[in-house]
Amino acid sequence: MKKVIAQTEIDVNEEGYLTDFSQWTKEIGTEIANEHNIEMTDSHWQVVDWIQNKVNEGVALSIRGIKKSGVIDIKQFYALFPGGPLKVSTKIAGVPKPKSCI
Amino acid sequence: MKNLVILGAGTAGTMMANHLVSKLTKKEWTITIVDQYKTHYYQPGFLFLPFDIYTEKQVKKEGKKFIPKGVNYIQKKIDRILPEENKINLEDDILDYDVLIIATGSKTAPDEVEGMLGDNWYKSIFDFYTYEGALALRNKLREWEGGKLVIHITEMPIKCPVAPLEFAFLADSYFKKKGIRDKVEITYVTPLSGAFTKEKCSKSLGYLLKEKNINLEIDFAIERVDNDNNKIIDYADKAIDFDLLVTVPTNMGDEVIERSGLGDDLNFVPTHHNTLQSLAHENIFVIGDATNVPASKAGSVAHFQAETLTDNILLYVEGKPLKEEFDGHANCFIETGDNKALLIDFNYEQEPVEGTFPFAGIGPLRLLKESVFNHWGKLAFRWIYWNMLLKGIPIPFVSRNMSIKGKNID
Ligand SMILES: Cc1cc2nc3c(=O)[nH]c(=O)nc-3n(C[C@H](O)[C@H](O)[C@H](O)COP(=O)(O)OP(=O)(O)OC[C@H]3O[C@@H](n4cnc5c(N)ncnc54)[C@H](O)[C@@H]3O)c2cc1C
């Protein structure tokens, strides 16, 4: 599915997650954050950076992983990305939504 | 003589002992299996124990009975694996190995959540993932007169991920039968974004919760249990009241994995998804709940893994390349209460879909649809477990790799 965001056409799935990370830019991240009523700050970007690195390393993301990240504690993570922080932060970071096995 | 050592005589370890005893030549190989406990539990039965559907006797047997002749059985605690020296420290013994199979499973860790193991543990807070928990919960339910029942998952992954949902469905039936359903409010609380996380499942099964009048709370990542006020509280400060909390605590691999430096954050061993060889050591293989592979942690999965792993152990000892064969195949019955059940059959790539199983168009089992026949299938699973699965006997017509026959895939 195509979507125009920050004047750029990008590919997303039905839930709005980027399907091609190479299309991601900070501007796109900022726009997606706005759609979730989130104003990006340095702390937000630090988390996004950490998430992108982990995904790049092939590490599965989890709330527990966040706890051990050293970047942020879980309370702050919830405060920064209200309403399902892993779902929202991964969408902003342009990476796939974390899978959970049935 | 060479040594093959299996750590853990649960579902997966026992199956491997039965597979390998006839395949590795006795002249060359000694097979040893180690477990700390005398009793082998049929864990899927822990779901039924709280509702007085199964008795204690039906879910436990002496483990040694299922270990074949020709395999040494040692009942001791495993202290540490020393992969650089190819040795295992037991509580008071040392074993050498040429090939090692880790099958130490996963277990609950309620102490991972603040307050969970507090004053109310086994008074108003229970688990049913352990024998002790399931039994204590049964005794509680026998006398409980109603109130707020909260069924809760702490974090993923957990073994048999559908068991908590099945628990909710069975609880609905149980209280209906007891005539006190109107006095019980059932709420299902999950850290995931839905009761069913796969799209097709949500579509086909979303009606079940409504039909059974079960409330749903999603995206709930628990921070602590408030024992003074009987609430669970999440990181976003959302609070849920309970009179009776049935929780599935964090599931982790055994501490022996941590002590040996072989695990990830949750003490699961990084394992090749398709060969089941450990990623760190070529003579260590991992099976069942102890792996970190993104398949369901279930006995049926261990059964399919065991077939691939047996072939791969034989290839490995002959110095041949391993098969990248295991596809994440899982085959699970889901109890939906009122003597009905669903069946799902899926793998790493293919999500559960509707159809018939194992024969296209015929069944007799229906995929992703409730039926009484599926419920019999679930109950028959106990017999199959003790008499076929543990002994490594293939289940007729069900192959190690998932088949797309009979599945409605679009
Ligand atoms: C409530 C519930 C319902 C379930 N329902 C189903 C179902 O319907 N269908 C299904 O397929 N699966 C189901 N399962 C899952 C299934 O029981 C497990 O996936 C399966 O038992 C895993 O086998 P395993 O050999 O990997 O681990 P286990 O069977 O748990 O065995 C691990 C063994 O290792 C031993 N061990 C560990 N550490 C040490 C140590 N340090 N020293 C000595 N010994 C050690 C333990 O004592 C244990 O015997 C259910 C599980 C639960 C809890």
XYZ file of C-alpha atoms and ligand atoms in Angstrom:
565
model
C 0.000 0.000 0.000
C 1.290 3.501 -0.844
C 1.098 6.444 1.476
C 2.299 10.022 1.066
C 3.936 11.381 4.145
C 6.280 14.369 4.602
C 5.891 14.917 0.838
C 7.334 11.479 0.115
C 5.591 8.393 -1.200
C 6.344 5.357 0.931
C 5.206 1.721 1.103
C 3.304 0.671 4.205
C 1.222 -2.327 5.283
C -2.447 -2.167 6.322
C -1.460 -1.084 9.804
C 0.782 1.730 8.603
C 4.179 0.092 9.224
C 6.855 0.807 6.624
C 7.574 -2.251 4.514
C 10.896 -0.940 3.197
C 13.199 0.565 5.800
C 15.378 2.227 3.139
C 12.508 4.683 2.565
C 12.647 5.860 6.178
C 13.824 9.372 7.074
C 13.658 11.381 10.281
C 10.966 13.547 8.699
C 8.821 10.495 8.046
C 9.371 9.357 11.640
C 8.322 12.772 12.909
C 5.135 12.710 10.811
C 4.147 9.222 11.985
C 4.756 10.371 15.556
C 2.456 13.349 14.951
C -0.269 10.991 13.763
C -0.027 9.457 17.247
C 0.023 12.888 18.900
C 3.648 12.492 19.853
C 6.082 15.411 19.651
C 9.543 13.922 19.033
C 12.314 14.930 21.471
C 15.922 13.803 21.908
C 14.804 11.039 24.267
C 12.361 9.786 21.643
C 15.071 9.698 18.996
C 17.439 7.844 21.316
C 14.873 5.099 21.678
C 14.179 5.034 17.938
C 17.906 4.760 17.306
C 18.238 1.887 19.758
C 15.277 0.074 18.177
C 16.682 0.432 14.683
C 20.045 -0.940 15.829
C 18.449 -3.934 17.529
C 16.345 -4.754 14.488
C 19.447 -4.458 12.361
C 21.204 -6.957 14.641
C 18.252 -9.319 14.275
C 17.294 -9.103 17.947
C 13.602 -9.606 18.725
C 12.155 -6.581 20.494
C 10.376 -6.901 23.811
C 9.478 -4.787 26.799
C 12.068 -6.775 28.760
C 14.720 -5.837 26.189
C 13.860 -2.170 26.743
C 14.439 -2.625 30.481
C 17.951 -3.869 29.769
C 18.643 -1.337 27.022
C 20.324 1.160 29.313
C 18.663 3.877 27.188
C 15.421 4.165 29.081
C 13.384 2.446 31.776
C 9.974 1.007 31.065
C 8.085 3.748 32.891
C 9.718 6.411 30.735
C 9.141 4.293 27.648
C 5.400 4.302 28.402
C 5.473 8.004 29.086
C 7.213 8.743 25.777
C 5.067 6.485 23.613
C 1.633 6.196 25.257
C -0.746 3.412 24.241
C 1.328 0.343 23.411
C 4.831 1.809 23.341
C 6.467 -1.019 21.379
C 3.829 -0.829 18.669
C 4.027 2.931 18.376
C 7.817 3.294 18.623
C 8.490 0.620 16.009
C 6.070 2.288 13.628
C 7.892 5.599 14.074
C 11.238 3.823 13.662
C 10.117 2.384 10.323
C 10.706 -1.229 11.396
C 8.228 -4.128 11.439
C 5.786 -4.451 14.331
C 7.261 -6.930 16.831
C 5.902 -10.383 16.185
C 4.400 -12.374 18.977
C 4.053 -16.069 18.463
C 0.582 -17.423 18.956
C 33.268 -45.212 23.402
C 31.572 -41.901 22.758
C 29.034 -40.149 24.956
C 25.793 -38.548 24.001
C 24.222 -36.753 26.940
C 20.637 -35.472 27.096
C 19.890 -32.830 29.717
C 16.273 -32.972 30.887
C 13.919 -35.953 30.756
C 10.750 -33.977 30.057
C 8.760 -34.253 26.844
C 11.607 -33.478 24.455
C 14.478 -35.251 26.239
C 12.476 -38.440 26.703
C 11.503 -38.448 23.015
C 15.128 -38.014 21.970
C 16.250 -40.919 24.187
C 13.637 -43.134 22.553
C 14.558 -42.047 19.040
C 18.308 -42.369 19.440
C 18.555 -45.625 21.387
C 17.855 -47.667 18.268
C 19.781 -45.425 15.882
C 23.189 -44.952 17.525
C 25.235 -48.175 17.619
C 25.658 -49.550 21.137
C 29.263 -50.504 20.425
C 30.196 -46.897 19.788
C 27.828 -44.780 21.830
C 26.707 -44.500 25.428
C 23.510 -42.489 25.851
C 22.840 -40.804 29.197
C 19.850 -38.723 30.247
C 19.729 -36.536 33.358
C 16.776 -35.048 35.224
C 16.374 -33.718 38.726
C 12.907 -35.150 39.377
C 11.486 -38.630 39.684
C 8.093 -37.580 38.360
C 7.246 -36.789 34.749
C 4.258 -34.440 34.566
C 1.796 -34.240 31.703
C 1.796 -30.440 31.642
C -1.135 -30.038 29.205
C -3.196 -31.653 31.976
C -2.484 -28.693 34.286
C -5.154 -26.844 32.309
C -7.806 -29.366 33.355
C -6.700 -30.046 36.921
C -8.129 -26.795 38.389
C -11.587 -27.627 37.011
C -11.659 -31.178 38.376
C -11.695 -32.540 34.831
C -8.481 -34.490 35.439
C -7.243 -36.014 38.680
C -3.689 -35.769 40.036
C -3.062 -39.344 38.973
C -3.831 -38.614 35.335
C -1.107 -36.005 34.973
C 1.924 -37.655 36.555
C 3.901 -40.830 36.155
C 7.326 -42.064 37.098
C 9.743 -40.602 34.531
C 12.041 -43.616 34.395
C 9.273 -45.781 32.950
C 9.534 -43.860 29.692
C 13.306 -44.071 29.346
C 14.184 -47.036 27.135
C 16.507 -49.852 28.175
C 20.010 -49.131 26.988
C 19.922 -45.491 28.099
C 21.511 -44.516 31.436
C 19.136 -42.543 33.569
C 20.625 -40.282 36.214
C 18.345 -38.511 38.655
C 20.419 -35.511 39.705
C 20.391 -31.769 39.477
C 22.497 -30.323 36.673
C 24.735 -27.616 38.026
C 26.656 -26.329 35.029
C 27.491 -27.027 31.401
C 31.152 -26.426 30.517
C 31.031 -26.162 26.724
C 34.736 -25.442 26.302
C 35.642 -28.666 28.126
C 32.723 -30.769 26.907
C 31.786 -31.563 30.471
C 28.698 -31.338 32.666
C 28.858 -30.718 36.387
C 26.050 -32.501 38.185
C 25.341 -31.824 41.847
C 27.962 -34.394 42.851
C 29.289 -35.898 39.657
C 30.913 -34.961 36.346
C 29.897 -36.219 32.892
C 31.882 -35.991 29.655
C 30.107 -35.611 26.357
C 30.909 -35.745 22.679
C 27.424 -34.624 21.682
C 25.058 -32.765 24.002
C 21.313 -32.273 23.702
C 19.833 -29.549 25.894
C 16.186 -30.235 26.734
C 15.835 -28.450 30.053
C 12.557 -26.777 29.086
C 11.174 -23.577 30.531
C 9.559 -22.764 33.851
C 7.680 -19.995 35.583
C 9.475 -17.162 37.355
C 6.837 -15.316 39.425
C 9.564 -13.392 41.267
C 10.167 -11.402 38.054
C 7.163 -9.203 38.912
C 7.165 -7.084 42.064
C 4.601 -8.296 44.558
C 3.535 -11.409 42.692
C 5.148 -13.780 45.181
C 3.736 -11.778 48.086
C 1.339 -12.645 50.895
C -1.476 -13.522 48.527
C 0.426 -16.126 46.508
C -1.709 -19.271 46.517
C -4.355 -17.414 48.544
C -5.903 -15.138 45.934
C -3.123 -15.252 43.307
C -2.430 -18.520 41.505
C -0.686 -19.937 38.494
C -1.726 -23.128 36.708
C 1.564 -23.687 34.856
C 2.989 -25.753 37.715
C 1.581 -28.868 39.342
C 1.516 -27.157 42.745
C -0.219 -24.076 41.314
C -2.861 -26.034 39.409
C -3.642 -28.107 42.478
C -3.836 -25.126 44.838
C -6.120 -23.382 42.329
C -8.382 -26.431 42.126
C -8.837 -26.361 45.885
C -9.548 -22.646 45.794
C -12.091 -22.957 42.964
C -13.937 -25.730 44.773
C -14.910 -23.293 47.485
C -14.850 -19.932 45.682
C -18.234 -18.265 45.614
C -17.619 -15.696 42.912
C -16.280 -12.218 42.303
C -13.780 -10.745 39.854
C -11.717 -13.437 38.154
C -8.761 -12.028 36.248
C -6.776 -14.283 33.903
C -3.464 -12.703 33.100
C -0.329 -13.210 30.991
C 2.807 -11.474 32.299
C 4.984 -11.413 29.194
C 5.694 -13.420 26.060
C 6.919 -15.952 25.160
C 5.073 -18.483 27.301
C 4.697 -22.177 26.713
C 1.474 -23.264 25.104
C 0.473 -19.637 24.384
C -3.213 -20.487 23.993
C -3.512 -22.155 27.427
C -4.552 -18.958 29.284
C -7.337 -18.342 26.792
C -8.441 -21.939 27.112
C -8.440 -21.409 30.862
C -10.823 -18.469 30.429
C -13.185 -20.525 28.244
C -13.131 -23.471 30.626
C -13.729 -21.155 33.579
C -16.874 -19.840 31.859
C -18.161 -23.423 31.438
C -17.151 -24.387 34.958
C -19.053 -21.553 36.629
C -22.056 -22.084 34.363
C -22.202 -25.707 35.422
C -21.866 -24.715 39.051
C -24.755 -22.293 38.586
C -22.762 -19.244 39.702
C -21.742 -17.746 36.351
C -23.807 -14.633 37.143
C -21.661 -14.079 40.246
C -18.370 -14.220 38.353
C -16.943 -11.456 36.201
C -14.215 -12.834 33.936
C -11.523 -10.545 32.500
C -8.706 -11.659 30.216
C -5.599 -9.477 30.440
C -2.814 -9.749 27.870
C 0.382 -7.816 27.068
C -0.391 -8.409 23.364
C -2.628 -6.260 21.202
C -5.383 -8.834 21.036
C -6.582 -12.115 22.510
C -5.546 -13.776 19.272
C -2.545 -12.216 17.693
C -2.770 -13.724 14.255
C -5.133 -12.047 11.849
C -7.096 -15.090 10.648
C -7.547 -16.295 14.213
C -8.861 -12.934 15.341
C -11.365 -12.890 12.511
C -12.586 -16.432 13.051
C -12.504 -16.428 16.825
C -13.223 -12.902 17.932
C -16.829 -13.929 18.626
C -15.810 -16.416 21.318
C -14.991 -13.865 23.995
C -18.219 -11.959 23.381
C -20.310 -15.105 23.312
C -18.870 -16.162 26.659
C -19.080 -12.708 28.175
C -15.363 -12.408 28.867
C -13.920 -8.877 29.139
C -10.684 -8.180 27.314
C -7.807 -5.891 28.393
C -5.003 -5.643 25.834
C -1.528 -4.048 25.765
C -1.220 -4.518 29.520
C 2.455 -4.804 30.539
C 2.368 -5.533 34.262
C 4.665 -3.589 36.555
C 3.561 -4.847 39.966
C 0.913 -6.522 42.051
C -0.661 -4.339 44.730
C -1.338 -6.882 47.477
C -3.040 -4.415 49.808
C -5.701 -3.441 47.314
C -5.854 -6.594 45.155
C -4.917 -4.859 41.923
C -2.479 -5.478 39.118
C -0.883 -2.311 37.813
C 0.874 -1.784 34.508
C 3.647 0.583 33.425
C 1.101 3.066 32.146
C -0.463 3.086 35.655
C -3.561 1.271 34.484
C -4.983 -0.746 37.423
C -7.212 -3.813 37.265
C -9.057 -5.102 40.354
C -9.322 -8.769 41.137
C -10.712 -11.075 43.758
C -9.003 -14.062 42.181
C -5.966 -13.630 39.945
C -4.876 -16.509 37.730
C -1.614 -15.394 36.235
C 0.903 -16.895 33.875
C 4.198 -15.630 35.286
C 7.229 -14.892 33.112
C 8.509 -18.109 31.514
C 12.261 -18.606 31.569
C 14.786 -21.286 30.760
C 16.386 -23.049 33.739
C 19.066 -21.253 35.772
C 21.593 -23.866 34.645
C 21.541 -22.153 31.241
C 22.312 -18.803 32.842
C 25.038 -20.246 35.073
C 26.636 -21.809 32.005
C 26.507 -18.561 30.028
C 24.534 -20.215 27.236
C 21.289 -18.240 27.234
C 19.636 -14.985 26.196
C 17.829 -12.552 28.546
C 15.268 -15.205 29.373
C 17.775 -18.087 29.613
C 16.708 -19.536 26.279
C 19.522 -20.979 24.176
C 20.143 -19.297 20.797
C 19.423 -22.082 18.327
C 19.393 -22.448 14.539
C 15.728 -22.225 13.527
C 15.865 -25.064 11.019
C 18.664 -27.429 12.153
C 18.267 -27.071 15.952
C 22.027 -26.858 16.424
C 23.080 -24.314 19.046
C 24.533 -21.205 17.437
C 27.524 -21.085 19.778
C 28.779 -24.707 19.841
C 28.538 -27.186 17.020
C 28.318 -30.279 19.243
C 25.433 -28.848 21.284
C 21.864 -29.262 20.055
C 18.745 -27.810 21.633
C 15.141 -28.989 21.545
C 11.754 -28.115 23.017
C 11.024 -25.182 25.276
C 14.733 -24.572 25.986
C 15.398 -23.088 22.515
C 14.903 -19.484 21.475
C 13.365 -20.414 18.099
C 10.246 -18.367 17.287
C 7.936 -21.389 17.276
C 5.287 -22.145 19.891
C 6.656 -23.774 23.007
C 4.525 -26.894 22.874
C 4.815 -30.645 23.161
C 3.605 -31.082 19.597
C 6.368 -28.778 18.394
C 8.965 -30.756 20.356
C 7.590 -33.885 18.696
C 8.151 -32.497 15.188
C 11.544 -31.126 16.213
C 12.586 -34.523 17.556
C 12.218 -36.139 14.142
C 14.430 -33.538 12.480
C 16.910 -33.492 15.350
C 17.314 -37.278 15.301
C 18.280 -37.136 11.638
C 20.619 -34.228 12.287
C 22.414 -35.935 15.193
C 23.066 -38.916 12.925
C 24.304 -36.630 10.143
C 26.492 -34.749 12.613
C 28.212 -37.854 13.994
C 28.915 -38.995 10.425
C 30.440 -35.599 9.679
C 27.783 -34.746 7.070
C 26.003 -31.403 6.604
C 22.837 -30.927 8.648
C 19.324 -30.693 7.168
C 17.694 -27.296 7.473
C 14.350 -28.955 7.818
C 12.384 -27.844 10.875
C 9.750 -25.323 9.783
C 8.222 -24.285 13.108
C 5.357 -26.740 12.662
C 2.849 -26.642 15.530
C -0.446 -28.474 15.892
C -2.563 -27.446 18.846
C -6.028 -28.103 20.105
C -7.708 -25.149 21.795
C -10.421 -25.971 24.327
C -13.294 -23.535 23.960
C -15.467 -24.892 26.768
C -18.857 -26.658 26.647
C -17.097 -29.795 25.387
C -15.899 -28.191 22.198
C -12.443 -27.418 20.867
C -10.646 -25.869 17.925
C -7.620 -27.166 16.081
C -4.844 -25.027 14.626
C -1.957 -26.205 12.461
C 0.718 -23.701 11.450
C 4.452 -22.991 11.139
C 6.997 -20.145 11.113
C 5.478 -18.660 7.945
C 1.932 -19.935 7.619
C -0.543 -18.537 10.120
C -3.446 -20.747 11.238
C -6.244 -20.873 8.635
C -9.548 -22.683 8.229
C -9.868 -26.081 6.573
C -9.864 -29.781 7.385
C -7.197 -31.965 8.979
C -5.317 -34.148 8.274
C -7.218 -35.095 5.092
C -8.198 -32.416 2.604
C -11.978 -32.049 2.392
C -12.578 -34.917 4.816
C -11.071 -34.007 8.126
C -12.230 -35.502 10.403
C -10.852 -32.578 12.375
C -11.864 -29.027 11.491
C -9.240 -26.296 11.487
C -10.076 -23.067 13.260
C -13.726 -24.101 13.832
C -15.253 -25.283 17.068
C -16.378 -28.892 17.134
C -17.067 -31.673 19.588
C -14.785 -33.963 17.596
C -11.857 -31.602 18.167
C -12.581 -31.756 21.909
C -12.259 -35.545 21.807
C -9.006 -34.974 19.961
C -7.723 -32.831 22.807
C -8.671 -35.432 25.399
C -7.148 -38.196 23.271
C -3.936 -36.192 23.274
C -3.245 -37.344 26.841
C -3.271 -40.982 25.746
C -1.232 -40.139 22.662
C 1.268 -38.260 24.849
C 1.965 -41.114 27.260
C 1.740 -43.901 24.721
C 3.075 -42.481 21.460
C 4.647 -39.038 21.748
C 7.097 -39.801 24.566
C 8.081 -43.063 22.887
C 8.884 -41.231 19.679
C 6.202 -43.034 17.682
C 5.080 -40.881 14.725
C 1.459 -39.701 14.828
C -0.310 -41.310 11.850
C -0.870 -38.977 8.887
C 0.731 -35.986 10.580
C 4.139 -35.156 9.126
C 7.017 -33.283 10.729
C 6.741 -30.446 8.222
C 3.451 -28.610 7.980
C 1.280 -29.707 5.056
C -0.884 -27.227 3.146
C -3.362 -29.989 2.213
C -6.886 -29.179 3.352
C -5.995 -25.642 4.330
C -7.947 -22.703 2.899
C -5.044 -20.467 1.971
C -5.746 -17.385 -0.111
C -0.679 -25.464 31.329
C 0.039 -26.016 30.145
C -0.687 -26.514 29.076
C -0.040 -27.035 27.969
N -0.796 -27.537 26.932
C -0.180 -28.088 25.859
C -0.950 -28.675 24.810
O -2.181 -28.717 24.843
N -0.293 -29.201 23.751
C 1.071 -29.196 23.678
O 1.617 -29.696 22.692
N 1.827 -28.650 24.655
C 1.242 -28.101 25.755
N 2.002 -27.565 26.770
C 3.451 -27.409 26.584
C 4.273 -28.666 26.820
O 3.978 -29.233 28.062
C 5.741 -28.272 26.761
O 5.983 -27.536 25.592
C 6.655 -29.487 26.746
O 6.513 -30.200 27.939
C 8.113 -29.067 26.544
O 8.977 -30.137 26.669
P 10.480 -29.929 27.117
O 11.060 -31.294 27.155
O 11.119 -28.900 26.294
O 10.397 -29.351 28.610
P 9.863 -30.086 29.911
O 8.894 -31.165 29.533
O 9.400 -29.034 30.823
O 11.145 -30.824 30.507
C 12.283 -30.186 31.012
C 12.941 -31.146 31.995
O 14.250 -30.665 32.314
C 14.488 -30.868 33.676
N 15.497 -29.909 34.142
C 15.545 -28.570 33.892
N 16.584 -28.001 34.495
C 17.235 -28.990 35.162
C 18.385 -29.025 36.001
N 19.096 -27.931 36.278
N 18.785 -30.218 36.516
C 18.078 -31.357 36.244
N 16.979 -31.380 35.476
C 16.543 -30.215 34.940
C 13.139 -30.643 34.337
O 13.076 -31.288 35.603
C 12.175 -31.233 33.314
O 11.847 -32.577 33.579
C 1.381 -27.046 27.916
C 2.120 -26.561 28.997
C 1.474 -26.053 30.112
C 2.284 -25.547 31.269
